[in-house]
mmCIF file of C-alpha atoms and ligand atoms in Angstrom:
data_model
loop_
_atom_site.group_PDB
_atom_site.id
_atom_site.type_symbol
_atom_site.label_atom_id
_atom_site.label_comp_id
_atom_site.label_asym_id
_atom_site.label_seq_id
_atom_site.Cartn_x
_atom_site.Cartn_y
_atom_site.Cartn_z
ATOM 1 C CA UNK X 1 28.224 -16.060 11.106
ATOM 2 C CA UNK X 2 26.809 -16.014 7.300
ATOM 3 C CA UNK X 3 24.686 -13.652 6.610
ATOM 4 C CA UNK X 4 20.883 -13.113 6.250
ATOM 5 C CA UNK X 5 19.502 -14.486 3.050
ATOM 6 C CA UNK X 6 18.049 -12.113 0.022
ATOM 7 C CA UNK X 7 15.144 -12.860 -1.994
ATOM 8 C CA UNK X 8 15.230 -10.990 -5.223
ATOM 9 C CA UNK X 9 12.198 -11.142 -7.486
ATOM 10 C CA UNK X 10 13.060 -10.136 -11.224
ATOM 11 C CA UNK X 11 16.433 -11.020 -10.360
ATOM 12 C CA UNK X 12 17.265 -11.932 -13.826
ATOM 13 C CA UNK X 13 16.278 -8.574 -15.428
ATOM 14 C CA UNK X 14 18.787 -5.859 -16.127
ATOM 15 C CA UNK X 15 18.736 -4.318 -12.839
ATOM 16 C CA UNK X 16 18.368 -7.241 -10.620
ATOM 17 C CA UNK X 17 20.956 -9.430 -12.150
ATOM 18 C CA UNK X 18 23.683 -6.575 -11.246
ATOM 19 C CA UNK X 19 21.859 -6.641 -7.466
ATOM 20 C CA UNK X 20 22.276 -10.535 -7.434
ATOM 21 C CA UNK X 21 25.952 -10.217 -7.900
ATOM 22 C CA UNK X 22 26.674 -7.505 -5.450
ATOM 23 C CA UNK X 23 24.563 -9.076 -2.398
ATOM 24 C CA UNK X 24 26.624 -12.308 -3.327
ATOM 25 C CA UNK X 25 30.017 -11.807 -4.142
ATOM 26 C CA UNK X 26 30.511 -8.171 -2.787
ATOM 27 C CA UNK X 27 28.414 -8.431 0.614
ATOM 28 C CA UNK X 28 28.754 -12.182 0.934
ATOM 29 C CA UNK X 29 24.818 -12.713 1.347
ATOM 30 C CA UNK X 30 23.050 -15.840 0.251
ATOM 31 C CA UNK X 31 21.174 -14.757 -2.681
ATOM 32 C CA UNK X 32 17.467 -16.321 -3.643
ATOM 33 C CA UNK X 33 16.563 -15.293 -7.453
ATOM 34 C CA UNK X 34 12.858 -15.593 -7.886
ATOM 35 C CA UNK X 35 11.960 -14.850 -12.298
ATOM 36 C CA UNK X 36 9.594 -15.736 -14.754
ATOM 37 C CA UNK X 37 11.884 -14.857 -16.991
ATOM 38 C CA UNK X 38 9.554 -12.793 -18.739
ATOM 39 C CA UNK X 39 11.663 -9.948 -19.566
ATOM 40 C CA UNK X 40 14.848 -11.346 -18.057
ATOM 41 C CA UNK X 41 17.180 -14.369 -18.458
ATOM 42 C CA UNK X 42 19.165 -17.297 -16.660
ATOM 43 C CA UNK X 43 22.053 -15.623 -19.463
ATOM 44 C CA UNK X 44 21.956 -12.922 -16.923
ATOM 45 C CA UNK X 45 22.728 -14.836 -14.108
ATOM 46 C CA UNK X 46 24.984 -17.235 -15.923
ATOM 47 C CA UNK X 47 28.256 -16.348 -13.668
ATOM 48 C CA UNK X 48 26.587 -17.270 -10.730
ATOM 49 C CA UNK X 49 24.726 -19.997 -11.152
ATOM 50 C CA UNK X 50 27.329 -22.183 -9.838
ATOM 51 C CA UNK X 51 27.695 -20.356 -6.436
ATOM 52 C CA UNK X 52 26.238 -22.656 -3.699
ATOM 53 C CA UNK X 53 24.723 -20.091 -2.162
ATOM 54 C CA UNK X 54 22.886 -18.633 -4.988
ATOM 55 C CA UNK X 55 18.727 -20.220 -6.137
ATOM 56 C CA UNK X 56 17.560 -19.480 -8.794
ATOM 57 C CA UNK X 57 13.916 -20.073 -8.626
ATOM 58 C CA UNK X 58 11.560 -19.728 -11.733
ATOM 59 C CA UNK X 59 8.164 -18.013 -10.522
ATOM 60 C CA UNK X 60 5.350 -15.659 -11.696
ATOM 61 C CA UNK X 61 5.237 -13.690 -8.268
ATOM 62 C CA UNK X 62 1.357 -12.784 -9.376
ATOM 63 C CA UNK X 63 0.867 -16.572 -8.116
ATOM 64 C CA UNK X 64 1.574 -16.981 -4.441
ATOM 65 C CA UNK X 65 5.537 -17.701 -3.359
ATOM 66 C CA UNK X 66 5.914 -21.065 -2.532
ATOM 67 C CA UNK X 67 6.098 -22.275 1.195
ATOM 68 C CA UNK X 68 9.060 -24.645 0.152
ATOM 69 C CA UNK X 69 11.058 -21.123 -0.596
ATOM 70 C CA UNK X 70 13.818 -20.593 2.047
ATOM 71 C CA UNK X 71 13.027 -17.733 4.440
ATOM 72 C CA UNK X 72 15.255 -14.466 3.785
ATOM 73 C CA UNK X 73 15.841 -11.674 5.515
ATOM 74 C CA UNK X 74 15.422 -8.523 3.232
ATOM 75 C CA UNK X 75 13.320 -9.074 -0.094
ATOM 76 C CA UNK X 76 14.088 -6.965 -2.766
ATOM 77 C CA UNK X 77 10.569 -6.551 -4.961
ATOM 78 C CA UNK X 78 12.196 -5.609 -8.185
ATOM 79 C CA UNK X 79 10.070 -8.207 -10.525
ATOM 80 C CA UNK X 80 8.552 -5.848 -13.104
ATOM 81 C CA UNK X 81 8.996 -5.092 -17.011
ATOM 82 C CA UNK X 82 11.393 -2.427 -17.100
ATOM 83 C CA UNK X 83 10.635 -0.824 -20.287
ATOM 84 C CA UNK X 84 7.744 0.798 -22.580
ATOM 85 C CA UNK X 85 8.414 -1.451 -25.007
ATOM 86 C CA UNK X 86 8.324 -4.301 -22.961
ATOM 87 C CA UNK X 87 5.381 -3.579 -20.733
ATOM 88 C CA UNK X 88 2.865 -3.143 -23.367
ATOM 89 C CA UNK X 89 3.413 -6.938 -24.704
ATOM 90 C CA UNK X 90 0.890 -7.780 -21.946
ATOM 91 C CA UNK X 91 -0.343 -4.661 -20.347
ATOM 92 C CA UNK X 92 -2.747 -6.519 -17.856
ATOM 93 C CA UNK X 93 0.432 -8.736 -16.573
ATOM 94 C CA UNK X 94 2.443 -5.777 -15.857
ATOM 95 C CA UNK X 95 -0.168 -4.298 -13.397
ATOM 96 C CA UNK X 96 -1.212 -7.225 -11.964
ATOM 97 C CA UNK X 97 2.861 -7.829 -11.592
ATOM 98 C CA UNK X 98 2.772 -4.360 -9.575
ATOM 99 C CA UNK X 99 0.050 -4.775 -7.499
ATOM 100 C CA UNK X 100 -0.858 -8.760 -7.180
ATOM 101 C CA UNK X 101 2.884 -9.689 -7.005
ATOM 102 C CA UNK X 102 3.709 -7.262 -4.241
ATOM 103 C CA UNK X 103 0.658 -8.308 -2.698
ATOM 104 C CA UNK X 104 2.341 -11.565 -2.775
ATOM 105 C CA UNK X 105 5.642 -10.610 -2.007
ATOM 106 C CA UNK X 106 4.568 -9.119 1.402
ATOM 107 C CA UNK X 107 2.556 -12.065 2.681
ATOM 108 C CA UNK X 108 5.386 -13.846 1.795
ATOM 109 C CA UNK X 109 7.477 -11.294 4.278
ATOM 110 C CA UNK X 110 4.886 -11.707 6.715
ATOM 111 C CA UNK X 111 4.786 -15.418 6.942
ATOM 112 C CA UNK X 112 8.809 -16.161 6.596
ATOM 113 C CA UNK X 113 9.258 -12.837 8.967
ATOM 114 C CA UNK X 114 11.627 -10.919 6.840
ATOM 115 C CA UNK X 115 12.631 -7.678 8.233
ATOM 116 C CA UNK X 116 12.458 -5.546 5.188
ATOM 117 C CA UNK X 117 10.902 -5.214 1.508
ATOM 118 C CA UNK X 118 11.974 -2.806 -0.866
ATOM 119 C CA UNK X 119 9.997 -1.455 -3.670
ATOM 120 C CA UNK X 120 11.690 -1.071 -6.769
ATOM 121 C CA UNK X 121 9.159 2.601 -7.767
ATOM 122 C CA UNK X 122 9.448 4.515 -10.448
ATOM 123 C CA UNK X 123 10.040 8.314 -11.568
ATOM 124 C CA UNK X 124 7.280 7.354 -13.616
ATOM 125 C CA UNK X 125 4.728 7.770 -10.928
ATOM 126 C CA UNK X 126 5.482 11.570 -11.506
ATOM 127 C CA UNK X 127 3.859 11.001 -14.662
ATOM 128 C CA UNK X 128 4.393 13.986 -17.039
ATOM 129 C CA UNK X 129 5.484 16.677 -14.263
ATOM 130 C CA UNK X 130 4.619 20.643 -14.174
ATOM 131 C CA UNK X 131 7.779 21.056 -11.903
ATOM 132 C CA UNK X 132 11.225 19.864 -11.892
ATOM 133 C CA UNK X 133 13.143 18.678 -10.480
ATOM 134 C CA UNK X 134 10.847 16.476 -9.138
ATOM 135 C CA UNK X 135 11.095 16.345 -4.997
ATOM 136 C CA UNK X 136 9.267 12.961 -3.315
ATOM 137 C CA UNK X 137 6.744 15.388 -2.106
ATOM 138 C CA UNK X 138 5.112 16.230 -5.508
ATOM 139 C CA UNK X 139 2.277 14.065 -6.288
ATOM 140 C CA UNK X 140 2.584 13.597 -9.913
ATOM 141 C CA UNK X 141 0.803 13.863 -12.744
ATOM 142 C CA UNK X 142 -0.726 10.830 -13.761
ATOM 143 C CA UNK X 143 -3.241 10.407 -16.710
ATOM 144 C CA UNK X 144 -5.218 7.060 -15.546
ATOM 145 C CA UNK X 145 -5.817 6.356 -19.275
ATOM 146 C CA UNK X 146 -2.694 7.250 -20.821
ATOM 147 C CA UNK X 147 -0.857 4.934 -22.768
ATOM 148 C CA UNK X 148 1.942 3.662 -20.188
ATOM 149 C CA UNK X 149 -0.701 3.691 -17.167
ATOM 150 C CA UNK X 150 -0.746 -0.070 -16.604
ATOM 151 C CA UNK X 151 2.742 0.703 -15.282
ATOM 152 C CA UNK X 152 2.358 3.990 -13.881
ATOM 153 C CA UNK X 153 -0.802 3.232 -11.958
ATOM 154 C CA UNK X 154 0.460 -0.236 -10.900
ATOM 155 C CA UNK X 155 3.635 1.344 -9.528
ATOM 156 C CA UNK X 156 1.754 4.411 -7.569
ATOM 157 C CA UNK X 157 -0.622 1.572 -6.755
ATOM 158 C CA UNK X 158 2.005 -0.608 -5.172
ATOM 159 C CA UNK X 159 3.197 2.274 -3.497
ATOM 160 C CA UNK X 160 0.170 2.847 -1.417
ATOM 161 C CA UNK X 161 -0.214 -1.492 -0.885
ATOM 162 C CA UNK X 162 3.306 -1.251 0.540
ATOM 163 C CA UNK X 163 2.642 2.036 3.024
ATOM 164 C CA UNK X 164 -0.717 -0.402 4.017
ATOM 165 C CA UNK X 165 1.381 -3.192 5.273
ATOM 166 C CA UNK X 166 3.872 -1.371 7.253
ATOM 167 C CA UNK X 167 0.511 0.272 8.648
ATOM 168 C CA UNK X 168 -1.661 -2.610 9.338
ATOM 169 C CA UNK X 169 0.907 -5.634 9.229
ATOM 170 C CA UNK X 170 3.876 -3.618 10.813
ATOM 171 C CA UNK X 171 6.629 -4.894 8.034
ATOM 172 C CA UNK X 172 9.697 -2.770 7.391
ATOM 173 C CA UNK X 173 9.100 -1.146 3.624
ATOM 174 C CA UNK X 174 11.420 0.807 1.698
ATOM 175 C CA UNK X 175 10.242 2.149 -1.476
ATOM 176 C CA UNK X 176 12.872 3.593 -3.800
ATOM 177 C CA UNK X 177 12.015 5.450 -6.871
ATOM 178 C CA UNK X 178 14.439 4.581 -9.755
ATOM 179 C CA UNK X 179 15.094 6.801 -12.850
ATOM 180 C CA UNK X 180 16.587 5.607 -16.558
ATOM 181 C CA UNK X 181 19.027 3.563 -16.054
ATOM 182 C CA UNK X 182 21.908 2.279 -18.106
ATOM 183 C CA UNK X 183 25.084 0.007 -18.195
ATOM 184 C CA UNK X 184 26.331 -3.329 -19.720
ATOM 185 C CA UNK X 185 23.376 -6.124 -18.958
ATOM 186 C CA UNK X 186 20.933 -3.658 -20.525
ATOM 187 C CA UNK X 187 18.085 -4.971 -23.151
ATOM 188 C CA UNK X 188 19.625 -3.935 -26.522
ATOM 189 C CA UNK X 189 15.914 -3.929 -27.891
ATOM 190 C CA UNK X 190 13.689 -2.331 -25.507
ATOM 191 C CA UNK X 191 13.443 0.996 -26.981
ATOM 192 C CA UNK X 192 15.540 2.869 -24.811
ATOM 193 C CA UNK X 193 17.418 6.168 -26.083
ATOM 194 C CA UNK X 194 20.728 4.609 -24.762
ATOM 195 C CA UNK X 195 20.083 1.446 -26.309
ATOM 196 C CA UNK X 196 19.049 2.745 -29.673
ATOM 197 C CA UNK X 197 22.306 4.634 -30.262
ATOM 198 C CA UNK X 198 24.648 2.154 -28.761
ATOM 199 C CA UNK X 199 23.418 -0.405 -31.569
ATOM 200 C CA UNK X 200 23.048 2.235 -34.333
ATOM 201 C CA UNK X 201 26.833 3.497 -34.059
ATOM 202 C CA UNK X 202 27.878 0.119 -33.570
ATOM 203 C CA UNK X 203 26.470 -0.673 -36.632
ATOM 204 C CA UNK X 204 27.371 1.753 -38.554
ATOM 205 C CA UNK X 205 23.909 3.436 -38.946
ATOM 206 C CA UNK X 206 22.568 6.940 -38.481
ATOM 207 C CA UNK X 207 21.288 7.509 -34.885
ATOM 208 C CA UNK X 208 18.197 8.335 -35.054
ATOM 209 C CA UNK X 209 16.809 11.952 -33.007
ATOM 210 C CA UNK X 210 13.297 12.548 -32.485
ATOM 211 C CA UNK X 211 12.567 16.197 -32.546
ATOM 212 C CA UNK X 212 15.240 19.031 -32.671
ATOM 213 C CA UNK X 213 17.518 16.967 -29.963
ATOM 214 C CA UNK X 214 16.596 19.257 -27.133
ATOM 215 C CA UNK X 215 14.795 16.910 -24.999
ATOM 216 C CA UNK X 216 16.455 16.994 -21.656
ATOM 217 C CA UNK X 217 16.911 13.583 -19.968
ATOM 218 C CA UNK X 218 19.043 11.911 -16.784
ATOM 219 C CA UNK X 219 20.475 8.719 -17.183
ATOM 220 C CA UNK X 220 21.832 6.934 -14.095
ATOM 221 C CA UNK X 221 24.873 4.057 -14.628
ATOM 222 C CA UNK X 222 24.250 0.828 -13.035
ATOM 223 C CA UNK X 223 26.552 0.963 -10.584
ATOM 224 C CA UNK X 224 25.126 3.379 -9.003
ATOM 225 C CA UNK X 225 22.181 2.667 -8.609
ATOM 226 C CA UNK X 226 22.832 -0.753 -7.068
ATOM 227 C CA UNK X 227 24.554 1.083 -5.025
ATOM 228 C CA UNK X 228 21.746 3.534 -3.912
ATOM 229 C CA UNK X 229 19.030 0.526 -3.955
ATOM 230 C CA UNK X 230 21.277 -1.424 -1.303
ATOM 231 C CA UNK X 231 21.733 1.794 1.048
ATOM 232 C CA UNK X 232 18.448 2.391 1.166
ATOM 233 C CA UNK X 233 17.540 -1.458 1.427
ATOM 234 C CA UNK X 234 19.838 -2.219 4.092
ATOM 235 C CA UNK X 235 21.271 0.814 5.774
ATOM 236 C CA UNK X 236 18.642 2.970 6.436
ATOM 237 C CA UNK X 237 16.913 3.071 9.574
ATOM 238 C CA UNK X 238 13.811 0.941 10.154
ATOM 239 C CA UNK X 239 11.322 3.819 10.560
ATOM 240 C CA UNK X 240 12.721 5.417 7.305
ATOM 241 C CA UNK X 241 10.289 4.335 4.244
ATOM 242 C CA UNK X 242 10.671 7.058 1.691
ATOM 243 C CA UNK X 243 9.663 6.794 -1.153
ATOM 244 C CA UNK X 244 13.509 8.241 -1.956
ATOM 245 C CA UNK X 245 14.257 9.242 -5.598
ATOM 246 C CA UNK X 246 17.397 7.167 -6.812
ATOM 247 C CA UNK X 247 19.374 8.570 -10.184
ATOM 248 C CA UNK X 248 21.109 11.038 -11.966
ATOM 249 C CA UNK X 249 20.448 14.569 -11.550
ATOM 250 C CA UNK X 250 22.438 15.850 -14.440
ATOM 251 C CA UNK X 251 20.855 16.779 -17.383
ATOM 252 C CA UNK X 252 21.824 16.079 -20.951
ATOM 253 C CA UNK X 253 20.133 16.705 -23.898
ATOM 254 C CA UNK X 254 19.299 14.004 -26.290
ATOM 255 C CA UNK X 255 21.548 15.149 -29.152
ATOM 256 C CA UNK X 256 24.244 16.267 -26.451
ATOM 257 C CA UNK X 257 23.902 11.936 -25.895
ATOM 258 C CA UNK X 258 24.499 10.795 -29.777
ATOM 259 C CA UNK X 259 27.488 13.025 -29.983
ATOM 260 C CA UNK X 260 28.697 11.075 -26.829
ATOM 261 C CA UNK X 261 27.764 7.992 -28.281
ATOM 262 C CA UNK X 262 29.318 8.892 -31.566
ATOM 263 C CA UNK X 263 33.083 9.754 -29.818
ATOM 264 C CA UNK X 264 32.974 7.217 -27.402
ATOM 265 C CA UNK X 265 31.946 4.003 -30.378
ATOM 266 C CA UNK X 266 34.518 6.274 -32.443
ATOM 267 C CA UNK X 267 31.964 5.940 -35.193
ATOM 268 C CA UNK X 268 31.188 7.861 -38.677
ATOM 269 C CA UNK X 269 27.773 7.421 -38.440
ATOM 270 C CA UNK X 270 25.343 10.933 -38.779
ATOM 271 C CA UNK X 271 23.068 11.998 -36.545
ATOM 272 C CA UNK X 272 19.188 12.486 -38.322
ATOM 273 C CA UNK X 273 16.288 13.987 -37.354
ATOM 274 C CA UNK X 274 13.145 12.762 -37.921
ATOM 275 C CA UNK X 275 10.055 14.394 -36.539
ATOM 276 C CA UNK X 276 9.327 14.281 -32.896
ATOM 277 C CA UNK X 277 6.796 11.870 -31.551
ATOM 278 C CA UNK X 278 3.539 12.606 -29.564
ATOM 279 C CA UNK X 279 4.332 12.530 -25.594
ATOM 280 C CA UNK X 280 8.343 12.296 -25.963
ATOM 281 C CA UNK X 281 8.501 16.134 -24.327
ATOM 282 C CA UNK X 282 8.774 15.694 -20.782
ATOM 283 C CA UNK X 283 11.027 15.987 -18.513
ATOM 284 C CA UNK X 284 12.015 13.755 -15.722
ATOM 285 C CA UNK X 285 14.561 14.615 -13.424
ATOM 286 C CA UNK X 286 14.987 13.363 -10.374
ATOM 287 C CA UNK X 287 15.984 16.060 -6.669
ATOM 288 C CA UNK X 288 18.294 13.721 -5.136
ATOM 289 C CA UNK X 289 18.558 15.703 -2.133
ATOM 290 C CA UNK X 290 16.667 12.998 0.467
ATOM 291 C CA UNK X 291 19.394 10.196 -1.097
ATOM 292 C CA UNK X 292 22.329 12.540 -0.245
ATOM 293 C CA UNK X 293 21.114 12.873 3.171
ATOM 294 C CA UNK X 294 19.639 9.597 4.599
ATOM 295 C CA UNK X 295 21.893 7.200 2.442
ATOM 296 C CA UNK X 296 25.324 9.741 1.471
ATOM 297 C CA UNK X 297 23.910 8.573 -1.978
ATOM 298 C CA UNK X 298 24.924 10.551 -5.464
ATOM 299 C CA UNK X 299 26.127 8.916 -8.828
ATOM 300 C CA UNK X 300 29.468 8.956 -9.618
ATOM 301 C CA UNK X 301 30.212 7.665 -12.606
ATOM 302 C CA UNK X 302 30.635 10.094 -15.290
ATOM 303 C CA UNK X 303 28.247 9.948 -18.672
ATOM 304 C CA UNK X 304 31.142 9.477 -20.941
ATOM 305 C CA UNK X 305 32.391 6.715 -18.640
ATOM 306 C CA UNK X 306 29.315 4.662 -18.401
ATOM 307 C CA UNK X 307 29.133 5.027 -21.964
ATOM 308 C CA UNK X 308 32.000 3.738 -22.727
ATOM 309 C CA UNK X 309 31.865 0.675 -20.209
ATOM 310 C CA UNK X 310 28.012 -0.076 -21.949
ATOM 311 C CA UNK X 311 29.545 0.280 -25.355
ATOM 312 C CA UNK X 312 32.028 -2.598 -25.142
ATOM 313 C CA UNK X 313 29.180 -4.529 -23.617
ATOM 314 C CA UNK X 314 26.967 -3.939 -26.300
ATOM 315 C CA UNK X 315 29.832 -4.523 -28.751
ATOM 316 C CA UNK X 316 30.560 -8.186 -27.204
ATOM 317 C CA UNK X 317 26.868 -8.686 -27.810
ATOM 318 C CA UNK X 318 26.348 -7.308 -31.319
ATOM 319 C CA UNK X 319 29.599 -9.841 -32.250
ATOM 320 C CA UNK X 320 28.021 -12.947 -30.902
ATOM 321 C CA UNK X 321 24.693 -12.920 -32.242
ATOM 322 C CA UNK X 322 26.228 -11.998 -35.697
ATOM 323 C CA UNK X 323 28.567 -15.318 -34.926
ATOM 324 C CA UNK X 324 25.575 -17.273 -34.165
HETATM 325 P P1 LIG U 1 13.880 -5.911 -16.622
HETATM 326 O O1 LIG U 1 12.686 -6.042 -17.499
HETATM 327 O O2 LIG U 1 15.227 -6.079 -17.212
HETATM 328 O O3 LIG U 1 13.759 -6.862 -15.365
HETATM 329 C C1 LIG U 1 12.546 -7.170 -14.754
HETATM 330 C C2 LIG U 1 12.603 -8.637 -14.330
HETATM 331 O O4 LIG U 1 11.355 -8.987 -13.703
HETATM 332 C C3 LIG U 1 12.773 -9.584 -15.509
HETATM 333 O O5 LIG U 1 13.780 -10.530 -15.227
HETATM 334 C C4 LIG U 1 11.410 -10.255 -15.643
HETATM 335 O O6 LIG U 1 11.500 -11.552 -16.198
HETATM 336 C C5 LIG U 1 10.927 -10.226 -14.213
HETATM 337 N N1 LIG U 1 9.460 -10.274 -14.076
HETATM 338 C C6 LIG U 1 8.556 -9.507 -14.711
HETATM 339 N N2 LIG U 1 7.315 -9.845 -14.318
HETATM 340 C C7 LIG U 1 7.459 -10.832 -13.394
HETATM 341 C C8 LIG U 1 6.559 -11.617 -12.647
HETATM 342 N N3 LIG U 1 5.210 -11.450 -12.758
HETATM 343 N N4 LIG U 1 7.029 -12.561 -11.809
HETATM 344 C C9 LIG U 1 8.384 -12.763 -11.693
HETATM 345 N N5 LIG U 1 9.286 -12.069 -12.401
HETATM 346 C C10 LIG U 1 8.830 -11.114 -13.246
HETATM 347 O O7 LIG U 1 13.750 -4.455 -15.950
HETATM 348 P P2 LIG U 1 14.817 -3.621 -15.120
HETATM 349 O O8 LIG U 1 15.238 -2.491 -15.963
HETATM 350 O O9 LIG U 1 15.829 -4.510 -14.545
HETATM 351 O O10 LIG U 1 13.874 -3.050 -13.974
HETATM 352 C C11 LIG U 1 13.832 -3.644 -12.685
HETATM 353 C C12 LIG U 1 12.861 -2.849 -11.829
HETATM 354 O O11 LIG U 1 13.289 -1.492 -11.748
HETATM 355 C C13 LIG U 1 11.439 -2.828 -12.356
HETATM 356 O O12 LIG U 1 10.551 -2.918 -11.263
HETATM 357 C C14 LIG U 1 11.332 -1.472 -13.020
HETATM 358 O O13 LIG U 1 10.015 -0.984 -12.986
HETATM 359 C C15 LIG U 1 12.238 -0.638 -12.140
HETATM 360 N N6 LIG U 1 12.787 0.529 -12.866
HETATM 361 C C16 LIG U 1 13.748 0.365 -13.832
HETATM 362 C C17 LIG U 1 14.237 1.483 -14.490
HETATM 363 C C18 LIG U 1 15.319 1.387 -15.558
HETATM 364 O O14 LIG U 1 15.767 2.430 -16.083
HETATM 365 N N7 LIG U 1 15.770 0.201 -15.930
HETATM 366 C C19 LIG U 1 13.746 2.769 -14.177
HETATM 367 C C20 LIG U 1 12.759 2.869 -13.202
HETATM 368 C C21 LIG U 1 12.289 1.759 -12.534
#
């Protein structure tokens, strides 16, 4: 019997284009890609566009999902800007994406009766902690008027939407928290530390440190956390909602990262400081304990190994726009 159908909203963003091609060609589901390709691209999804049992469906989920869209049976909500630099093009869209799109993504659920929505979170809810690691039962630290709190708020806000349907409406939620991120797929210009050495060594340009270098910071390959977003998903018992911190817990300090970057791109470039920027200080870092025990979650792929897998993605890239 085929399996049960997957909607996947911001399916052609970084994150969601990996989740596409797992549910498809991995776990054989019928995969239903709903974009507004605000962030993200069809380029994404350009192996498997061809699959009959993959949509692709351009939509802005902060209008109401179509009727005419095929029921599915799990929805994965990850339709969202994924980065600083991307979110603050149109900070108003990005909370109304949070908030108004779930909104519409579970009365979607409701009406085509899917079983389950996850809830792509963020350790960004945590704000700028006082403790770390952070556990799912610390409530954050959230400035309401801070600079990135269109997407903070809107993701603690969506939160509390999603625990209000599974209260009042009785839908399955799952709401995973997802730390920094990184592999081949990623945006090469959205600001992220990864990002911004990957394309300095590869072009032969100083990387670029903020500070003395000792910022501490996680990063989580891909991989993985498709991996851990599917477990919870999928496997997980109904009752279970979380939210459930998914990434690294290793810690690795920002210059500790451009030497990486420097051995595995095998380039001469030097690493310079310039002075640190207001806010950059915190700390995130996620306590991965409630993965390890409800999904027998926990990255494996090595820093150096991600790296290196990211690199040759980025260097592909890098050569075909200067083709072009
Ligand atoms: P991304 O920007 O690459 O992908 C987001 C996708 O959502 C894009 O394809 C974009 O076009 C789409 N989108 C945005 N607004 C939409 C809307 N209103 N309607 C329909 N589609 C819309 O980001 P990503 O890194 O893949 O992140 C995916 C999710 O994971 C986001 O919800 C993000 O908040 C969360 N997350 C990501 C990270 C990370 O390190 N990448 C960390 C924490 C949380």
């Amino acid at each position: 019997m085929a399996k049960g159908g997957v909607m996947v909203t911001g399916g052609a963003g970084f994150i969601g284009a990996h989740v596409c091609r797992k549910l498809l060609e991995e776990l054989g589901h019928p995969v239903i890609c709903l974009d507004n390709l605000s962030t993200g691209s069809v380029d994404n999804l350009a192996d498997l566009l061809a699959n009959p049992d993959f949509t692709f469906v351009e939509h802005d989920i902060t209008h109401p999902i179509p009727e005419d869209v095929p029921k599915c049976l799990y929805i994965l909500n990850l339709a969202c800007p994924g980065s600083p630099v991307f979110l603050q093009r149109d900070k108003e869209k990005a909370i109304l994406t949070s908030i108004l799109g779930l909104r519409n993504v579970l009365r979607f659920a409701i009406t085509s009766r899917s079983e389950t929505v996850f809830q792509a979170s963020t350790g960004a809810v945590y704000g700028d902690p006082e403790v770390t690691p952070q556990r799912e039962s610390y409530p954050g630290r959230v400035n309401p008027v801070g600079p990135l709190a269109c997407y903070e708020e809107g993701k603690r806000a969506a939160e509390a939407l999603c625990l209000a349907y599974r209260e009042q409406c009785g839908i399955r939620v799952k709401i995973g928290r997802l730390f920094n991120t990184y592999g081949p797929g990623m945006h090469l210009n959205a600001g992220t530390v990864v990002a911004n050495f990957l394309t300095q060594a590869l072009r032969g340009q100083p990387l670029t440190v903020y500070g003395d270098g000792r910022q501490i910071r996680t990063f989580c390959y891909i991989d993985d956390m498709v991996d851990g977003i599917l477990r919870l998903a999928m496997d997980t018992p109904g009752e279970f909602t979380g939210p459930l911190n998914l990434g690294s817990d290793v810690e690795v300090s920002i210059r500790e990262l451009a030497e990486i970057v420097l051995e595995v791109t095998a380039a001469k470039s030097e690493i310079r400081t310039l002075p640190a920027s207001a806010g950059t200080a915190r700390l995130r870092r996620p306590e991965i304990g409630l993965a390890k025990q409800q999904l027998g979650w926990e990255p494996t792929t090595g820093l150096q190994e991600g790296l290196e897998k990211t690199a040759a993605y980025f260097r592909t890239v890098l050569e075909t726009s200067a083709e072009t």
